[in-house]
Short mmCIF file of C-alpha atoms in Angstrom, two decimals:
data_model
loop_
_atom_site.label_atom_id
_atom_site.label_comp_id
_atom_site.label_asym_id
_atom_site.label_seq_id
_atom_site.Cartn_x
_atom_site.Cartn_y
_atom_site.Cartn_z
CA UNK P 246 0.32 -0.01 0.06
CA UNK P 247 0.98 3.77 -0.63
CA UNK P 248 1.82 6.18 2.62
CA UNK P 249 -0.72 8.65 2.96
CA UNK P 250 2.34 11.51 2.27
CA UNK P 251 2.09 10.94 -0.96
CA UNK P 252 -0.85 10.86 -3.37
CA UNK P 253 -1.77 10.11 -6.93
CA UNK P 254 -2.26 13.37 -7.47
CA UNK P 255 0.63 14.02 -6.43
CA UNK P 256 2.38 12.24 -8.75
CA UNK P 257 0.59 13.07 -11.68
CA UNK P 258 1.18 16.14 -11.18
CA UNK P 259 4.81 15.75 -11.04
CA UNK P 260 4.42 12.97 -14.83
CA UNK P 261 2.65 15.96 -16.19
CA UNK P 262 5.10 18.47 -15.30
CA UNK P 263 8.07 15.61 -16.88
CA UNK P 264 6.01 15.38 -20.14
CA UNK P 265 5.42 19.11 -20.50
CA UNK P 266 9.94 19.19 -20.36
CA UNK P 267 9.46 16.27 -22.57
CA UNK P 268 11.23 13.96 -20.34
CA UNK P 269 10.48 10.52 -19.72
CA UNK P 270 8.56 9.44 -16.36
CA UNK P 271 10.65 7.75 -13.54
CA UNK P 272 10.65 7.30 -10.18
CA UNK P 273 13.59 9.11 -8.99
CA UNK P 274 12.16 12.43 -11.83
CA UNK P 275 9.15 11.96 -10.00
CA UNK P 276 10.66 11.80 -6.53
CA UNK P 277 12.98 14.69 -7.30
CA UNK P 278 10.12 17.22 -8.55
CA UNK P 279 7.96 16.01 -5.47
CA UNK P 280 11.02 15.95 -3.37
CA UNK P 281 9.89 13.37 -0.92
CA UNK P 282 8.60 10.20 -1.10
CA UNK P 283 9.52 6.45 -0.91
CA UNK P 284 10.52 5.05 -3.71
CA UNK P 285 8.12 2.01 -3.35
CA UNK P 286 4.79 4.51 -3.30
CA UNK P 287 5.71 6.45 -6.39
CA UNK P 288 6.26 3.23 -8.02
CA UNK P 289 3.28 1.68 -7.42
CA UNK P 290 1.41 5.34 -8.40
CA UNK P 291 3.73 5.46 -11.38
CA UNK P 292 2.51 2.01 -12.41
CA UNK P 293 -1.00 3.19 -11.46
CA UNK P 294 -0.67 5.56 -14.19
CA UNK P 295 0.63 3.90 -17.13
CA UNK P 296 -2.35 1.57 -16.37
CA UNK P 297 -4.55 3.98 -17.07
CA UNK P 298 -3.24 5.36 -19.70
CA UNK P 299 -3.21 2.32 -21.56
CA UNK P 300 -6.82 1.48 -20.31
CA UNK P 301 -7.09 5.32 -22.36
CA UNK P 302 -5.55 4.79 -25.78
CA UNK P 303 -8.21 1.65 -26.44
CA UNK P 304 -10.61 4.55 -26.61
CA UNK P 305 -11.62 5.00 -30.44
CA UNK P 306 -12.00 8.10 -31.76
CA UNK P 307 -15.04 10.02 -32.72
CA UNK P 308 -17.48 9.28 -35.14
CA UNK P 309 -19.64 11.05 -37.32
CA UNK P 310 -17.10 13.36 -39.16
CA UNK P 311 -16.58 12.92 -42.79
CA UNK P 312 -14.88 10.57 -44.57
CA UNK P 313 -11.83 12.00 -45.06
CA UNK P 314 -11.86 13.84 -41.80
CA UNK P 315 -12.27 10.12 -40.21
CA UNK P 316 -9.80 8.86 -41.95
CA UNK P 317 -7.23 11.33 -41.55
CA UNK P 318 -7.94 11.01 -37.95
CA UNK P 319 -7.83 7.30 -37.53
CA UNK P 320 -4.73 7.88 -39.03
CA UNK P 321 -2.99 9.82 -36.86
CA UNK P 322 -4.87 8.45 -33.93
CA UNK P 323 -3.00 5.11 -35.30
CA UNK P 324 0.29 6.85 -34.66
CA UNK P 325 -0.48 8.64 -31.57
CA UNK P 326 -1.69 5.38 -30.19
CA UNK P 327 2.01 4.05 -31.89
CA UNK P 328 3.62 6.91 -30.54
CA UNK P 329 2.43 6.45 -27.43
CA UNK P 330 2.82 2.54 -26.99
CA UNK P 331 6.09 2.95 -27.89
CA UNK P 332 7.07 6.23 -25.31
CA UNK P 333 5.13 4.10 -22.85
CA UNK P 334 7.56 0.93 -23.54
CA UNK P 335 10.67 3.12 -23.59
CA UNK P 336 9.11 4.30 -20.41
CA UNK P 337 8.01 0.70 -18.38
CA UNK P 338 12.10 -0.48 -19.68
CA UNK P 339 13.22 3.09 -17.90
CA UNK P 340 10.93 2.59 -14.77
CA UNK P 341 11.87 -1.49 -14.85
CA UNK P 342 15.53 -0.27 -14.85
CA UNK P 343 14.69 2.69 -12.08
CA UNK P 344 13.34 -0.11 -10.05
CA UNK P 345 15.49 -2.23 -10.57
CA UNK P 346 18.35 0.25 -9.23
CA UNK P 347 16.38 1.18 -6.47
CA UNK P 348 15.94 -2.52 -5.36
CA UNK P 349 20.07 -3.20 -6.04
CA UNK P 350 20.62 -0.22 -3.74
CA UNK P 351 18.21 -1.51 -0.78
CA UNK P 352 20.17 -5.24 -0.82
CA UNK P 353 23.29 -2.87 -0.86
CA UNK P 354 21.54 -0.92 2.07
CA UNK P 355 20.78 -4.34 3.76
CA UNK P 356 24.48 -6.11 2.86
CA UNK P 357 26.06 -2.74 4.31
CA UNK P 358 23.77 -3.12 7.53
CA UNK P 359 24.74 -6.81 7.60
CA UNK P 360 28.29 -5.62 7.40
CA UNK P 361 27.80 -3.45 10.02
CA UNK P 362 26.07 -5.44 12.38
CA UNK P 363 28.68 -7.75 11.63
CA UNK P 364 32.01 -5.60 12.25
CA UNK P 365 29.86 -3.89 15.41
CA UNK P 366 30.37 -8.12 16.52
CA UNK P 367 33.36 -8.16 15.84
CA UNK P 368 34.25 -5.87 17.18
CA UNK P 369 32.71 -5.92 20.43
CA UNK P 370 34.24 -9.41 20.94
CA UNK P 371 37.77 -7.80 20.05
CA UNK P 372 36.55 -4.99 23.12
CA UNK P 373 36.21 -7.67 25.05
CA UNK P 374 39.36 -9.37 24.11
CA UNK P 375 41.54 -6.55 24.47
CA UNK P 376 39.23 -5.88 28.23
CA UNK P 377 40.97 -9.10 29.13
CA UNK P 378 44.41 -8.64 27.46
CA UNK P 379 43.74 -5.43 29.29
CA UNK P 380 43.65 -7.04 32.22
CA UNK P 381 45.61 -9.67 32.03
CA UNK P 382 48.49 -6.60 31.19
CA UNK P 383 47.23 -4.84 34.13
CA UNK P 384 48.24 -8.12 36.50
CA UNK P 385 51.70 -8.86 34.24
CA UNK P 386 52.49 -5.44 35.27
CA UNK P 387 52.16 -5.58 39.36
CA UNK P 388 53.78 -9.32 39.15
CA UNK P 389 56.25 -6.91 36.83
CA UNK P 390 56.24 -4.45 40.06
CA UNK P 391 56.66 -6.57 42.52
CA UNK P 392 59.20 -8.64 40.60
CA UNK P 393 61.22 -5.22 40.03
CA UNK P 394 61.24 -4.19 43.59
CA UNK P 395 62.45 -7.90 44.37
CA UNK P 396 65.60 -7.47 41.75
CA UNK P 397 66.32 -3.75 43.59
CA UNK P 398 66.79 -5.62 46.95
CA UNK P 399 68.39 -8.02 45.07
CA UNK P 400 70.44 -5.40 43.91
CA UNK P 401 71.02 -3.42 46.92
CA UNK P 402 72.52 -6.74 48.11
CA UNK P 403 74.70 -7.40 45.21
CA UNK P 404 75.96 -3.80 45.67
CA UNK P 405 77.15 -4.66 49.03
CA UNK P 406 78.49 -7.97 48.34
CA UNK P 407 80.72 -6.12 45.45
CA UNK P 408 81.75 -3.18 48.11
CA UNK P 409 82.62 -5.62 50.47
CA UNK P 410 84.23 -7.96 47.63
CA UNK P 411 86.34 -4.46 46.66
CA UNK P 412 87.46 -4.24 50.17
CA UNK P 413 88.63 -7.91 49.79
CA UNK P 414 90.22 -7.49 46.04
CA UNK P 415 92.05 -3.80 47.79
CA UNK P 416 93.92 -6.20 50.56
CA UNK P 417 94.27 -9.12 48.16
CA UNK P 418 96.23 -7.02 45.91
CA UNK P 419 98.35 -5.68 48.79
CA UNK P 420 98.79 -9.68 49.69
CA UNK P 421 99.77 -10.57 45.94
CA UNK P 422 102.16 -7.46 45.58
CA UNK P 423 103.81 -8.80 48.84
CA UNK P 424 103.87 -12.25 47.59
CA UNK P 425 105.25 -10.71 43.87
CA UNK P 426 107.88 -8.79 45.80
CA UNK P 427 108.74 -12.01 48.04
CA UNK P 428 108.14 -14.64 44.27
CA UNK P 429 110.90 -11.83 42.41
CA UNK P 430 113.50 -13.23 46.18
CA UNK P 431 112.67 -16.71 45.46
CA UNK P 432 112.75 -16.44 41.65
CA UNK P 433 116.35 -14.44 41.85
CA UNK P 434 117.48 -17.55 44.63
CA UNK P 435 115.74 -20.15 42.22
CA UNK P 436 117.63 -18.89 39.18
CA UNK P 437 120.68 -19.10 40.73
CA UNK P 438 120.62 -22.25 41.86
CA UNK P 439 119.18 -23.77 38.12
CA UNK P 440 122.25 -21.87 37.16
CA UNK P 441 124.49 -24.44 39.18
CA UNK P 442 122.28 -27.33 39.07
CA UNK P 443 122.98 -26.74 34.77
CA UNK P 444 126.49 -26.25 35.18
CA UNK P 445 126.92 -29.76 36.94
CA UNK P 446 124.15 -30.97 34.84
CA UNK P 447 126.80 -30.36 31.72
CA UNK P 448 129.51 -31.53 33.71
CA UNK P 449 128.17 -35.08 34.11
CA UNK P 450 126.66 -34.59 30.68
CA UNK P 451 129.88 -34.43 28.83
CA UNK P 452 131.20 -37.25 31.53
CA UNK P 453 128.32 -39.55 30.42
CA UNK P 454 129.17 -38.27 26.57
CA UNK P 455 132.51 -39.80 27.35
CA UNK P 456 131.15 -43.25 28.83
CA UNK P 457 128.58 -43.28 25.90
CA UNK P 458 131.23 -43.16 22.96
CA UNK P 459 133.45 -45.51 24.88
CA UNK P 460 130.33 -48.18 24.89
CA UNK P 461 129.32 -47.34 21.02
CA UNK P 462 132.63 -48.22 20.03
CA UNK P 463 132.09 -51.75 21.95
CA UNK P 464 128.83 -51.95 20.55
CA UNK P 465 129.81 -51.81 17.50
CA UNK P 466 133.11 -54.39 17.80
CA UNK P 467 129.91 -56.45 18.99
CA UNK P 468 127.58 -55.13 16.14
CA UNK P 469 130.54 -56.77 13.51
CA UNK P 470 130.87 -60.25 15.79
CA UNK P 471 127.28 -60.46 15.42
CA UNK P 472 126.51 -59.55 11.91
CA UNK P 473 129.58 -62.54 11.48
CA UNK P 474 128.50 -65.09 13.58
CA UNK P 475 124.71 -64.29 12.18
CA UNK P 476 125.98 -65.01 8.71
CA UNK P 477 128.06 -67.86 9.65
CA UNK P 478 123.90 -69.62 11.03
CA UNK P 479 122.67 -68.13 8.30
CA UNK P 480 125.07 -70.24 6.32
CA UNK P 481 124.28 -73.46 7.96
CA UNK P 482 120.27 -72.56 8.36
CA UNK P 483 120.61 -71.99 4.52
CA UNK P 484 122.24 -75.73 4.69
CA UNK P 485 119.77 -77.26 7.13
CA UNK P 486 117.25 -76.19 4.81
CA UNK P 487 118.81 -77.91 1.51
CA UNK P 488 118.39 -81.19 3.66
CA UNK P 489 115.41 -80.64 5.06
CA UNK P 490 113.77 -79.46 1.66
CA UNK P 491 115.17 -83.04 0.63
CA UNK P 492 114.13 -85.12 3.50
CA UNK P 493 110.79 -83.29 2.70
CA UNK P 494 110.44 -84.98 -1.07
CA UNK P 495 111.05 -88.15 0.33
CA UNK P 496 108.74 -87.65 3.04
CA UNK P 497 106.66 -86.80 0.32
CA UNK P 498 106.68 -89.46 -1.60
CA UNK P 499 106.33 -91.54 1.00
CA UNK P 500 103.69 -89.67 1.37
CA UNK P 501 102.05 -90.41 -1.43
CA UNK P 502 102.22 -94.09 -1.28
CA UNK P 503 100.99 -94.30 1.81
CA UNK P 504 97.92 -92.01 0.50
CA UNK P 505 97.61 -94.81 -2.60
CA UNK P 506 98.30 -98.07 -0.15
CA UNK P 507 95.52 -95.93 2.63
CA UNK P 508 93.18 -95.97 -0.43
CA UNK P 509 93.63 -99.12 -1.16
CA UNK P 510 92.31 -100.37 2.34
CA UNK P 511 89.55 -98.28 2.61
CA UNK P 512 88.79 -99.81 -0.67
CA UNK P 513 88.82 -102.79 0.63
CA UNK P 514 86.95 -101.95 4.06
CA UNK P 515 84.21 -100.74 2.34
CA UNK P 516 83.68 -103.68 0.45
CA UNK P 517 83.97 -105.71 3.30
CA UNK P 518 81.71 -103.42 5.31
CA UNK P 519 79.62 -103.97 2.48
CA UNK P 520 79.69 -107.70 2.46
CA UNK P 521 78.99 -106.95 6.64
CA UNK P 522 76.00 -105.34 6.19
CA UNK P 523 74.89 -107.97 3.48
CA UNK P 524 75.67 -110.94 5.63
CA UNK P 525 73.92 -109.19 8.64
CA UNK P 526 71.26 -108.82 6.29
CA UNK P 527 70.81 -112.13 5.67
CA UNK P 528 71.33 -113.32 9.40
CA UNK P 529 68.50 -110.91 10.01
CA UNK P 530 66.13 -112.57 7.38
CA UNK P 531 67.40 -116.18 8.63
CA UNK P 532 66.39 -115.05 12.50
CA UNK P 533 63.10 -113.85 11.66
CA UNK P 534 62.40 -116.74 9.73
CA UNK P 535 63.91 -118.84 12.58
CA UNK P 536 61.66 -116.65 14.78
CA UNK P 537 58.73 -117.20 12.46
CA UNK P 538 59.51 -121.14 12.39
CA UNK P 539 59.64 -121.54 16.29
CA UNK P 540 56.29 -119.46 16.47
CA UNK P 541 54.88 -121.95 14.29
CA UNK P 542 55.86 -124.68 15.97
CA UNK P 543 54.60 -122.91 19.34
CA UNK P 544 51.32 -122.72 17.94
CA UNK P 545 51.56 -126.40 16.47
CA UNK P 546 52.80 -127.82 19.97
CA UNK P 547 49.92 -126.01 21.94
CA UNK P 548 47.53 -127.31 19.04
CA UNK P 549 49.17 -130.76 20.45
CA UNK P 550 49.23 -130.87 23.47
CA UNK P 551 45.24 -129.47 22.54
CA UNK P 552 45.01 -132.78 20.98
CA UNK P 553 46.01 -135.21 23.04
CA UNK P 554 44.68 -134.09 25.78
CA UNK P 555 41.10 -133.79 24.56
CA UNK P 556 42.75 -137.81 22.80
CA UNK P 557 42.44 -138.41 26.11
CA UNK P 558 39.46 -137.51 27.80
CA UNK P 559 38.09 -140.11 24.92
CA UNK P 560 39.77 -142.45 25.75
CA UNK P 561 39.39 -141.99 29.49
CA UNK P 562 35.74 -141.11 27.92
CA UNK P 563 35.59 -144.79 26.48
CA UNK P 564 37.51 -146.72 28.90
CA UNK P 565 34.40 -145.94 31.44
CA UNK P 566 31.91 -146.42 28.69
CA UNK P 567 33.64 -149.76 28.63
CA UNK P 568 34.00 -150.67 32.11
CA UNK P 569 30.36 -149.45 32.39
CA UNK P 570 29.12 -151.14 29.18
CA UNK P 571 30.85 -154.63 31.01
CA UNK P 572 29.14 -153.89 34.12
CA UNK P 573 25.70 -153.72 32.50
CA UNK P 574 26.54 -157.01 30.68
CA UNK P 575 27.57 -158.61 34.36
CA UNK P 576 24.93 -157.12 35.83
CA UNK P 577 22.59 -158.84 33.25
CA UNK P 578 24.44 -162.33 32.71
CA UNK P 579 23.46 -162.59 36.62
CA UNK P 580 20.05 -161.36 35.89
CA UNK P 581 19.64 -164.04 33.41
CA UNK P 582 21.35 -166.63 35.09
CA UNK P 583 19.66 -166.20 38.74
CA UNK P 584 16.25 -166.20 36.18
CA UNK P 585 17.25 -169.70 35.15
CA UNK P 586 18.04 -171.26 38.30
CA UNK P 587 14.30 -169.79 39.26
#
């Protein structure tokens, strides 16, 4: 709905003013003439004005005029309608562009407002963070002040200790000077003593050098004798080496002969072992056969014992039967004789 501040008549008068200036009406131009009003309200009134104008363009020219005038009027009316339609299309395009631009400006304003809100939120968060950092800085500053005070106290103690050390250093420097003087005196005495000892050492060195030269001559003579003895021993060793080489060759020949004999012995031993293993295998087979025959004989003996036992039982049974038959026959004979006597 349009606002009550700007009416359709106000927009109509502004449009008429623009048409008199031969300017296409638009939302921005109407607002510039009125000096107030929202773009939405002006756009709605401008749309209504265009709708009414389109409705008026459909009205036909008046009737009852002469034919030539009627034709001319219709032609003029058609041209006017075409021009009005073209102007109206132009106005519509211009209005649509202005509405689009206004909508873009509104969207841009909304985006800016959102950006401003986001910046405000970010600034608020940054402010909170800054306040926290400020509080931490204040706490750190307090700790630093206490640390500085402690360090100042420690520094004062160090200064006092430094003064004590300086006094002690002065005393030590005096003592050092005294010791340096004593050291110089002792050094002179030591140097004199060292000079005397050096002279004595030179004398001993000369004596030792003479003794060493004598020992060196003795060593040279001993070396010559040792070299001569070594040459003789070397010659003897070479002769002995040749003898040992000859003995080694003979030993190698004997060793080859012994190896040959050993190989023959091993071959014969291997053959004998093969024969022994074959005989042992045959003996094992014979033993197995003997054991099998023993088992068979034992089985047959058991069977024979069983048969003999059965035979004895049958013999005893037959003997008992015979005795029983004889007794029965005897009893029959006795009975028969008794009957005949009667």
